CSV table of C-alpha atoms in Angstrom, one decimal:
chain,number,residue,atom,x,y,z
X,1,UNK,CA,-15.8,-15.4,13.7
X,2,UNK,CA,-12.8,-14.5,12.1
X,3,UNK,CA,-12.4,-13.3,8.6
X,4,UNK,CA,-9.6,-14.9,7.7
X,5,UNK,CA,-8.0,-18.5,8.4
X,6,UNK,CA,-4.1,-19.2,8.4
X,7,UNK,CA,-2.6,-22.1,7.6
X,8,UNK,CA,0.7,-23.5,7.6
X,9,UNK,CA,1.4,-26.0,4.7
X,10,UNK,CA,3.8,-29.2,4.9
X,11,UNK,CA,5.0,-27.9,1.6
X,12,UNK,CA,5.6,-24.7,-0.7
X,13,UNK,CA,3.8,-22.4,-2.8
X,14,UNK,CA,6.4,-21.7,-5.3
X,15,UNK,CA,3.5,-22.1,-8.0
X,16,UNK,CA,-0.4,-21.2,-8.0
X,17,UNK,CA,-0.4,-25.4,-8.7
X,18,UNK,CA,1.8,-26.2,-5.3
X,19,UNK,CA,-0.6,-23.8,-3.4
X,20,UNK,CA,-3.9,-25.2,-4.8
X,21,UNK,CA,-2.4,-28.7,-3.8
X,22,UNK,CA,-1.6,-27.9,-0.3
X,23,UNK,CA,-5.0,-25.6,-0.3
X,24,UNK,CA,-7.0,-28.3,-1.5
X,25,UNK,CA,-8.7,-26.2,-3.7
X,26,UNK,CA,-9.0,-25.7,-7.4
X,27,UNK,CA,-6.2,-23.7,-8.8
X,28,UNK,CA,-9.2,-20.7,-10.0
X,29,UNK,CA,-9.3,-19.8,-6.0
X,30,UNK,CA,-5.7,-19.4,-5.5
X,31,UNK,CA,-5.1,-15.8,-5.6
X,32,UNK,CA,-1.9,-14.5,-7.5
X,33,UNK,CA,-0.8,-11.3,-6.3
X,34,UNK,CA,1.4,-9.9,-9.2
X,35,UNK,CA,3.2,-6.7,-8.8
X,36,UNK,CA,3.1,-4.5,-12.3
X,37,UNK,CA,5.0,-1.5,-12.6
X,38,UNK,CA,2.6,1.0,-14.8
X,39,UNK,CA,4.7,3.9,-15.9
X,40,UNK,CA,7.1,3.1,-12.8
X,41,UNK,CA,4.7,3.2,-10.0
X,42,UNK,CA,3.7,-0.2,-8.5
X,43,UNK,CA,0.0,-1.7,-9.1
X,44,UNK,CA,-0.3,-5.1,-7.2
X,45,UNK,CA,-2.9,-7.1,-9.9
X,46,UNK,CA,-5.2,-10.0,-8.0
X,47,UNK,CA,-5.7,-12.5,-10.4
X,48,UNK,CA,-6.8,-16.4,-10.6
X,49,UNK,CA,-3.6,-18.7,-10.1
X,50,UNK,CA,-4.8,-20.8,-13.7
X,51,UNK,CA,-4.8,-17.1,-15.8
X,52,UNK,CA,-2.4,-14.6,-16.5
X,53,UNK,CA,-2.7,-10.8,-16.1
X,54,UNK,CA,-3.4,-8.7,-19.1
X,55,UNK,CA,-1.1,-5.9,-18.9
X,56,UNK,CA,-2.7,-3.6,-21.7
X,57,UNK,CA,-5.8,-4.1,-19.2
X,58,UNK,CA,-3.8,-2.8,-16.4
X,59,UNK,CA,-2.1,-0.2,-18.1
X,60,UNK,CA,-6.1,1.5,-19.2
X,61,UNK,CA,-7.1,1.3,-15.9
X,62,UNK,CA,-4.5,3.0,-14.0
X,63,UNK,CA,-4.2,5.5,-16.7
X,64,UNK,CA,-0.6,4.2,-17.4
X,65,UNK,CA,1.1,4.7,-21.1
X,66,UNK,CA,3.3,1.5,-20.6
X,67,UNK,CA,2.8,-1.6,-17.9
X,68,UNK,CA,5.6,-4.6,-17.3
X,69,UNK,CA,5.8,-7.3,-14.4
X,70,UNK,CA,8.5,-6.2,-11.6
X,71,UNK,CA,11.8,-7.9,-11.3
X,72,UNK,CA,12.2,-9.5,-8.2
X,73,UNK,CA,14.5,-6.9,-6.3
X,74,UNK,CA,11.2,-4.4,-7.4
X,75,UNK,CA,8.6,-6.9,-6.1
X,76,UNK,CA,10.5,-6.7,-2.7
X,77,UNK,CA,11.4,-3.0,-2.9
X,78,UNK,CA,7.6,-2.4,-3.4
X,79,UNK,CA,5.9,-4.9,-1.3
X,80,UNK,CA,8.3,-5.7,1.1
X,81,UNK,CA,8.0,-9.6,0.2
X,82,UNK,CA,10.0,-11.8,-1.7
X,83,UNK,CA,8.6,-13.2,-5.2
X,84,UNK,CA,6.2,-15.8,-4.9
X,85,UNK,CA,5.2,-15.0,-1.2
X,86,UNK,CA,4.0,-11.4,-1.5
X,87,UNK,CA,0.7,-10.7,0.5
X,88,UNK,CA,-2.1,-8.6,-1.1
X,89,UNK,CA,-1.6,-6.6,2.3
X,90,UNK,CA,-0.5,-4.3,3.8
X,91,UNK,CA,1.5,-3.1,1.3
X,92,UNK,CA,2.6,1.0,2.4
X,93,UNK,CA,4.1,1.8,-1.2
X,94,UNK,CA,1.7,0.3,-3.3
X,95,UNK,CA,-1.1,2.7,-4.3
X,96,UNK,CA,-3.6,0.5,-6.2
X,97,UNK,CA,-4.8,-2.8,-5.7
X,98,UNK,CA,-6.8,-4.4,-8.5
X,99,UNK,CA,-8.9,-7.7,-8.3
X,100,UNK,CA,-10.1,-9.6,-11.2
X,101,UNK,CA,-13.6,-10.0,-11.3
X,102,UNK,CA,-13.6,-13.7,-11.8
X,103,UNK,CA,-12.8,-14.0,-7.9
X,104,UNK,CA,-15.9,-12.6,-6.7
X,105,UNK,CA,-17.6,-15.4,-7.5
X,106,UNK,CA,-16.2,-18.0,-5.3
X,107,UNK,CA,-17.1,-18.6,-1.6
X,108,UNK,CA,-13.3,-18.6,-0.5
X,109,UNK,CA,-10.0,-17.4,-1.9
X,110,UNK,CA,-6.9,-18.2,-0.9
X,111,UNK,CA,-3.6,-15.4,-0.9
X,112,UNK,CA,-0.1,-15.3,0.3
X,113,UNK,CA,0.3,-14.8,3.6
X,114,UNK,CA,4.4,-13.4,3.4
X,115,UNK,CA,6.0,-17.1,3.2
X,116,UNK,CA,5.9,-19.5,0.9
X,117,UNK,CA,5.1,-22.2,3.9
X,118,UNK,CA,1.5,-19.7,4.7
X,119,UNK,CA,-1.5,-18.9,2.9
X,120,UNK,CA,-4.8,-17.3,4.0
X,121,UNK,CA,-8.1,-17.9,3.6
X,122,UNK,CA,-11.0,-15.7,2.8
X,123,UNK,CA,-14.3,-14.8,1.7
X,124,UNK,CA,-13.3,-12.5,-1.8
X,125,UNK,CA,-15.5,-9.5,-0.1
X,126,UNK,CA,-13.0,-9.6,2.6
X,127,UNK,CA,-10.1,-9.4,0.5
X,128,UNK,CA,-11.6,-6.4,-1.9
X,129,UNK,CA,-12.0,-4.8,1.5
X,130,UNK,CA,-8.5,-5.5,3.5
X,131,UNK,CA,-6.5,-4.4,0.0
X,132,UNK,CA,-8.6,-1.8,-0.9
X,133,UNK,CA,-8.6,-3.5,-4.0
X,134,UNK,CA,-10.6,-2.6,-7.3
X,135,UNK,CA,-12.2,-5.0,-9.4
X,136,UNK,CA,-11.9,-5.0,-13.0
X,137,UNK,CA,-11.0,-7.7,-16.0
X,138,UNK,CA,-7.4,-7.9,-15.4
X,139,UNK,CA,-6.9,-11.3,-16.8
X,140,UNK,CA,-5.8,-11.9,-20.8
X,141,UNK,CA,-8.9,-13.5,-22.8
X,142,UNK,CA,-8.9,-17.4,-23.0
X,143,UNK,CA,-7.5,-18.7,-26.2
């Protein structure tokens, strides 16, 4: 069977909320794929669409001194997607990949697919594999 499913949505995925109302899933399986620039080089982060990435986590585990979100014109210069639709792969010019740990635990994910109109579907083994992705505590703590 396959590994992954497609789907086209009636509406956009601006936001991790309009993608886990077209998904019909809970916003914790909708997979944001945020591009961090740690010391200049990209890092694509994986994280749950209701947290936010930590970027002092990031910035330890790539070995970087400093860490910020990319600007849009980087996120597309890096990824080769527009903000808000960037897939988790392939992505040539990014070098790491991490996934928060949280993930793993659900049977299906869900991950921009290159447009805001797509998302895929997938088991979150699948996804570690296809990015290459490491998994680590990437999100901030809960308050």
């Amino acid at each position: 069977g396959a590994e992954a499913r497609l789907e086209e949505l009636e509406s956009g995925t601006a936001t991790a909320e309009d993608a886990a109302r077209a998904a019909g899933c809970p916003i914790g399986q909708i997979v944001k794929s945020i591009v961090v620039l740690c010391d200049d080089r990209p890092v694509v982060a994986l994280v749950p669409g209701d947290r936010r990435a930590d970027l002092a986590k990031i910035a330890r585990a790539t070995g970087a001194v400093e860490a910020r979100i990319a600007r849009g014109s980087e996120v597309e210069e890096a990824t080769g997607f527009p903000p808000g639709s960037v897939a988790p792969f392939p992505l040539p010019n990014v070098e790491r990949v991490l996934i928060d740990q949280s993930l793993l635990g659900h049977d299906t994910v869900w991950v921009g697919a290159g447009s805001a109109m797509h998302l895929a579907a997938m088991n979150p083994s699948v996804l570690v594999r296809l990015a290459r992705a490491q998994p680590m505590d990437a999100v901030q703590d809960s308050p």
